[in-house]
């Protein structure tokens, strides 16, 4: 089972820079261990306000209790609160092996909701939606697609910029009936999806 975890860190006032550096170094080492064990799949930084310290993580665990054990053992947990969203495979998900060929494209998380959409229209366009999702995965735009609680979908997408992403999303046959919420992602230094680093 996969989970999206929003991790928000609040360092107590008066904490020394040396203690912060120590915890961050232990967190990086722990993240490498979780990635090697197949539990930490990706890490990203969402847009941040000044003074905010937040990370989005894609984790794999057999169940929610096991995930909580993994999160509780992370060094930054002493200052961090976690919000967990369980993810189940979407029928149009290209799968975890999907890498695409989007080059230097940016990544985005896009939440989809079809609230109030005519169910007949969604059913009629489902085959075309699946075919288009497959094309977009082959082009490197659609990386992953999950279902979240409440009959919503969440996708990891790649595009040059937000305008390019909008063109890609508008090409989906169900686009007229879907509302979207987009979160631009930036690189996290401990992201296992970056591959091996030199140095």
mmCIF file of C-alpha atoms in Angstrom:
data_model
loop_
_atom_site.group_PDB
_atom_site.id
_atom_site.type_symbol
_atom_site.label_atom_id
_atom_site.label_comp_id
_atom_site.label_asym_id
_atom_site.label_seq_id
_atom_site.Cartn_x
_atom_site.Cartn_y
_atom_site.Cartn_z
ATOM 1 C CA UNK A 1 0.000 0.000 0.000
ATOM 2 C CA UNK A 2 1.224 3.513 -0.811
ATOM 3 C CA UNK A 3 0.686 6.644 1.245
ATOM 4 C CA UNK A 4 1.196 10.355 0.659
ATOM 5 C CA UNK A 5 2.470 11.964 3.849
ATOM 6 C CA UNK A 6 2.491 15.722 4.413
ATOM 7 C CA UNK A 7 5.223 16.338 6.975
ATOM 8 C CA UNK A 8 5.214 19.730 8.705
ATOM 9 C CA UNK A 9 8.173 20.557 10.939
ATOM 10 C CA UNK A 10 8.162 23.251 13.610
ATOM 11 C CA UNK A 11 11.553 23.654 15.279
ATOM 12 C CA UNK A 12 11.155 24.954 18.840
ATOM 13 C CA UNK A 13 12.380 28.493 19.383
ATOM 14 C CA UNK A 14 15.840 28.571 20.898
ATOM 15 C CA UNK A 15 16.993 25.321 19.275
ATOM 16 C CA UNK A 16 20.674 25.678 18.404
ATOM 17 C CA UNK A 17 21.808 25.537 14.762
ATOM 18 C CA UNK A 18 24.107 22.630 15.733
ATOM 19 C CA UNK A 19 21.156 20.592 17.053
ATOM 20 C CA UNK A 20 19.136 21.351 13.910
ATOM 21 C CA UNK A 21 22.059 20.266 11.709
ATOM 22 C CA UNK A 22 22.474 17.055 13.738
ATOM 23 C CA UNK A 23 18.788 16.112 13.444
ATOM 24 C CA UNK A 24 18.761 16.906 9.718
ATOM 25 C CA UNK A 25 21.862 14.769 9.126
ATOM 26 C CA UNK A 26 20.294 11.843 11.015
ATOM 27 C CA UNK A 27 17.062 12.369 9.051
ATOM 28 C CA UNK A 28 18.960 12.184 5.745
ATOM 29 C CA UNK A 29 20.667 8.934 6.824
ATOM 30 C CA UNK A 30 17.320 7.499 7.973
ATOM 31 C CA UNK A 31 15.722 8.476 4.651
ATOM 32 C CA UNK A 32 18.440 6.594 2.759
ATOM 33 C CA UNK A 33 17.743 3.513 4.878
ATOM 34 C CA UNK A 34 13.981 3.752 4.304
ATOM 35 C CA UNK A 35 14.560 4.135 0.561
ATOM 36 C CA UNK A 36 16.920 1.130 0.479
ATOM 37 C CA UNK A 37 14.251 -0.947 2.263
ATOM 38 C CA UNK A 38 11.627 0.143 -0.289
ATOM 39 C CA UNK A 39 9.542 2.178 2.178
ATOM 40 C CA UNK A 40 10.423 5.708 1.049
ATOM 41 C CA UNK A 41 9.692 6.116 -2.658
ATOM 42 C CA UNK A 42 9.839 9.892 -3.208
ATOM 43 C CA UNK A 43 10.262 13.200 -1.351
ATOM 44 C CA UNK A 44 9.293 16.669 -2.592
ATOM 45 C CA UNK A 45 9.039 20.203 -1.350
ATOM 46 C CA UNK A 46 5.684 21.921 -1.967
ATOM 47 C CA UNK A 47 5.451 25.729 -2.149
ATOM 48 C CA UNK A 48 6.472 27.173 1.224
ATOM 49 C CA UNK A 49 5.721 30.389 3.047
ATOM 50 C CA UNK A 50 8.571 32.166 4.873
ATOM 51 C CA UNK A 51 9.620 30.192 7.936
ATOM 52 C CA UNK A 52 7.632 27.130 6.884
ATOM 53 C CA UNK A 53 9.278 23.708 6.723
ATOM 54 C CA UNK A 54 7.153 21.124 4.902
ATOM 55 C CA UNK A 55 7.849 17.984 2.895
ATOM 56 C CA UNK A 56 5.642 15.645 0.889
ATOM 57 C CA UNK A 57 6.649 11.996 0.968
ATOM 58 C CA UNK A 58 5.469 8.958 -0.962
ATOM 59 C CA UNK A 59 5.805 5.889 1.260
ATOM 60 C CA UNK A 60 5.069 2.175 0.879
ATOM 61 C CA UNK A 61 4.066 0.034 3.859
ATOM 62 C CA UNK A 62 1.940 -3.076 4.421
ATOM 63 C CA UNK A 63 -0.602 -1.089 6.453
ATOM 64 C CA UNK A 64 -1.192 2.173 8.335
ATOM 65 C CA UNK A 65 0.189 0.806 11.615
ATOM 66 C CA UNK A 66 3.479 -0.178 9.964
ATOM 67 C CA UNK A 67 3.674 3.231 8.283
ATOM 68 C CA UNK A 68 3.205 4.949 11.654
ATOM 69 C CA UNK A 69 6.094 2.913 13.063
ATOM 70 C CA UNK A 70 8.299 4.060 10.169
ATOM 71 C CA UNK A 71 7.304 7.711 10.579
ATOM 72 C CA UNK A 72 7.705 7.628 14.361
ATOM 73 C CA UNK A 73 11.297 6.380 13.989
ATOM 74 C CA UNK A 74 12.324 9.301 11.759
ATOM 75 C CA UNK A 75 14.587 11.761 13.651
ATOM 76 C CA UNK A 76 12.634 14.869 12.600
ATOM 77 C CA UNK A 77 9.451 13.426 14.131
ATOM 78 C CA UNK A 78 10.424 15.101 17.431
ATOM 79 C CA UNK A 79 9.455 18.426 15.798
ATOM 80 C CA UNK A 80 7.116 17.208 13.087
ATOM 81 C CA UNK A 81 3.436 16.441 12.592
ATOM 82 C CA UNK A 82 2.317 14.139 9.780
ATOM 83 C CA UNK A 83 -0.878 14.032 7.749
ATOM 84 C CA UNK A 84 -1.331 10.680 5.996
ATOM 85 C CA UNK A 85 -3.427 10.088 2.874
ATOM 86 C CA UNK A 86 -3.842 6.421 1.887
ATOM 87 C CA UNK A 87 -3.462 5.812 -1.845
ATOM 88 C CA UNK A 88 -4.935 2.949 -3.839
ATOM 89 C CA UNK A 89 -4.114 2.205 -7.468
ATOM 90 C CA UNK A 90 -6.231 4.022 -10.050
ATOM 91 C CA UNK A 91 -7.300 1.917 -13.056
ATOM 92 C CA UNK A 92 -5.367 4.337 -15.317
ATOM 93 C CA UNK A 93 -2.168 4.312 -13.211
ATOM 94 C CA UNK A 94 0.865 3.582 -15.413
ATOM 95 C CA UNK A 95 2.472 1.897 -12.380
ATOM 96 C CA UNK A 96 5.493 2.467 -10.168
ATOM 97 C CA UNK A 97 7.943 1.480 -12.900
ATOM 98 C CA UNK A 98 6.741 4.416 -15.028
ATOM 99 C CA UNK A 99 9.560 6.856 -15.641
ATOM 100 C CA UNK A 100 8.556 8.481 -18.920
ATOM 101 C CA UNK A 101 10.841 10.680 -20.963
ATOM 102 C CA UNK A 102 9.845 14.170 -19.891
ATOM 103 C CA UNK A 103 13.450 15.346 -19.721
ATOM 104 C CA UNK A 104 13.931 18.395 -17.515
ATOM 105 C CA UNK A 105 10.210 18.772 -16.864
ATOM 106 C CA UNK A 106 8.930 19.902 -13.478
ATOM 107 C CA UNK A 107 6.743 17.665 -11.334
ATOM 108 C CA UNK A 108 3.258 18.497 -10.081
ATOM 109 C CA UNK A 109 0.723 16.761 -7.868
ATOM 110 C CA UNK A 110 -2.796 17.207 -9.214
ATOM 111 C CA UNK A 111 -5.892 16.316 -7.202
ATOM 112 C CA UNK A 112 -8.997 15.596 -9.277
ATOM 113 C CA UNK A 113 -12.609 15.695 -8.127
ATOM 114 C CA UNK A 114 -15.730 14.963 -10.161
ATOM 115 C CA UNK A 115 -18.241 16.359 -7.662
ATOM 116 C CA UNK A 116 -21.554 17.099 -9.359
ATOM 117 C CA UNK A 117 -20.337 15.631 -12.653
ATOM 118 C CA UNK A 118 -22.959 13.743 -14.661
ATOM 119 C CA UNK A 119 -22.227 10.063 -13.999
ATOM 120 C CA UNK A 120 -23.390 9.162 -17.508
ATOM 121 C CA UNK A 121 -20.851 11.542 -19.068
ATOM 122 C CA UNK A 122 -18.044 10.129 -16.916
ATOM 123 C CA UNK A 123 -19.007 6.548 -17.793
ATOM 124 C CA UNK A 124 -19.283 7.328 -21.509
ATOM 125 C CA UNK A 125 -15.831 8.963 -21.592
ATOM 126 C CA UNK A 126 -14.065 6.404 -19.340
ATOM 127 C CA UNK A 127 -12.551 4.356 -22.230
ATOM 128 C CA UNK A 128 -11.258 7.495 -23.964
ATOM 129 C CA UNK A 129 -9.921 8.781 -20.623
ATOM 130 C CA UNK A 130 -7.995 5.523 -20.105
ATOM 131 C CA UNK A 131 -6.558 5.661 -23.621
ATOM 132 C CA UNK A 132 -5.481 9.295 -23.222
ATOM 133 C CA UNK A 133 -3.918 8.573 -19.814
ATOM 134 C CA UNK A 134 -1.869 5.793 -21.417
ATOM 135 C CA UNK A 135 -0.700 8.171 -24.176
ATOM 136 C CA UNK A 136 0.257 10.840 -21.632
ATOM 137 C CA UNK A 137 2.188 8.246 -19.600
ATOM 138 C CA UNK A 138 4.093 7.168 -22.725
ATOM 139 C CA UNK A 139 4.902 10.831 -23.435
ATOM 140 C CA UNK A 140 6.291 11.186 -19.890
ATOM 141 C CA UNK A 141 3.575 13.524 -18.606
ATOM 142 C CA UNK A 142 1.649 11.110 -16.368
ATOM 143 C CA UNK A 143 3.949 9.406 -13.879
ATOM 144 C CA UNK A 144 1.488 7.913 -11.351
ATOM 145 C CA UNK A 145 -2.247 8.002 -10.681
ATOM 146 C CA UNK A 146 -3.988 6.970 -7.454
ATOM 147 C CA UNK A 147 -7.411 7.014 -5.881
ATOM 148 C CA UNK A 148 -7.769 8.729 -2.519
ATOM 149 C CA UNK A 149 -10.544 8.574 0.070
ATOM 150 C CA UNK A 150 -13.746 10.260 -1.022
ATOM 151 C CA UNK A 151 -13.646 9.039 -4.630
ATOM 152 C CA UNK A 152 -10.981 11.529 -5.635
ATOM 153 C CA UNK A 153 -7.920 10.948 -7.760
ATOM 154 C CA UNK A 154 -4.357 12.163 -7.275
ATOM 155 C CA UNK A 155 -1.792 12.226 -10.042
ATOM 156 C CA UNK A 156 1.932 12.854 -10.285
ATOM 157 C CA UNK A 157 2.502 14.738 -13.538
ATOM 158 C CA UNK A 158 5.439 16.238 -15.431
ATOM 159 C CA UNK A 159 5.326 19.342 -17.608
ATOM 160 C CA UNK A 160 7.617 22.216 -18.588
ATOM 161 C CA UNK A 161 5.625 24.723 -16.539
ATOM 162 C CA UNK A 162 2.093 25.312 -15.172
ATOM 163 C CA UNK A 163 0.809 26.507 -18.564
ATOM 164 C CA UNK A 164 2.087 23.346 -20.269
ATOM 165 C CA UNK A 165 0.510 21.241 -17.517
ATOM 166 C CA UNK A 166 -2.835 22.987 -18.066
ATOM 167 C CA UNK A 167 -2.721 22.081 -21.773
ATOM 168 C CA UNK A 168 -1.971 18.456 -20.854
ATOM 169 C CA UNK A 169 -4.803 18.266 -18.298
ATOM 170 C CA UNK A 170 -7.270 19.955 -20.650
ATOM 171 C CA UNK A 171 -6.555 17.202 -23.187
ATOM 172 C CA UNK A 172 -8.192 14.621 -20.902
ATOM 173 C CA UNK A 173 -11.649 13.651 -22.209
ATOM 174 C CA UNK A 174 -13.170 14.074 -18.732
ATOM 175 C CA UNK A 175 -11.595 17.505 -18.183
ATOM 176 C CA UNK A 176 -14.905 19.418 -18.612
ATOM 177 C CA UNK A 177 -16.338 17.655 -15.546
ATOM 178 C CA UNK A 178 -13.272 17.579 -13.293
ATOM 179 C CA UNK A 179 -12.110 20.216 -10.847
ATOM 180 C CA UNK A 180 -8.366 20.190 -10.217
ATOM 181 C CA UNK A 181 -6.039 21.420 -7.507
ATOM 182 C CA UNK A 182 -2.379 21.609 -8.541
ATOM 183 C CA UNK A 183 0.655 21.614 -6.247
ATOM 184 C CA UNK A 184 3.964 22.455 -7.945
ATOM 185 C CA UNK A 185 6.798 20.371 -6.528
ATOM 186 C CA UNK A 186 10.456 21.178 -6.129
ATOM 187 C CA UNK A 187 13.394 18.877 -5.520
ATOM 188 C CA UNK A 188 14.069 17.604 -2.014
ATOM 189 C CA UNK A 189 17.742 16.852 -1.244
ATOM 190 C CA UNK A 190 16.850 13.428 0.244
ATOM 191 C CA UNK A 191 14.545 12.350 -2.606
ATOM 192 C CA UNK A 192 15.361 8.734 -3.517
ATOM 193 C CA UNK A 193 13.792 9.393 -6.929
ATOM 194 C CA UNK A 194 16.791 11.552 -7.849
ATOM 195 C CA UNK A 195 18.939 8.449 -8.196
ATOM 196 C CA UNK A 196 22.517 8.064 -6.982
ATOM 197 C CA UNK A 197 24.485 11.214 -6.344
ATOM 198 C CA UNK A 198 28.144 11.716 -6.992
ATOM 199 C CA UNK A 199 30.477 13.045 -4.389
#
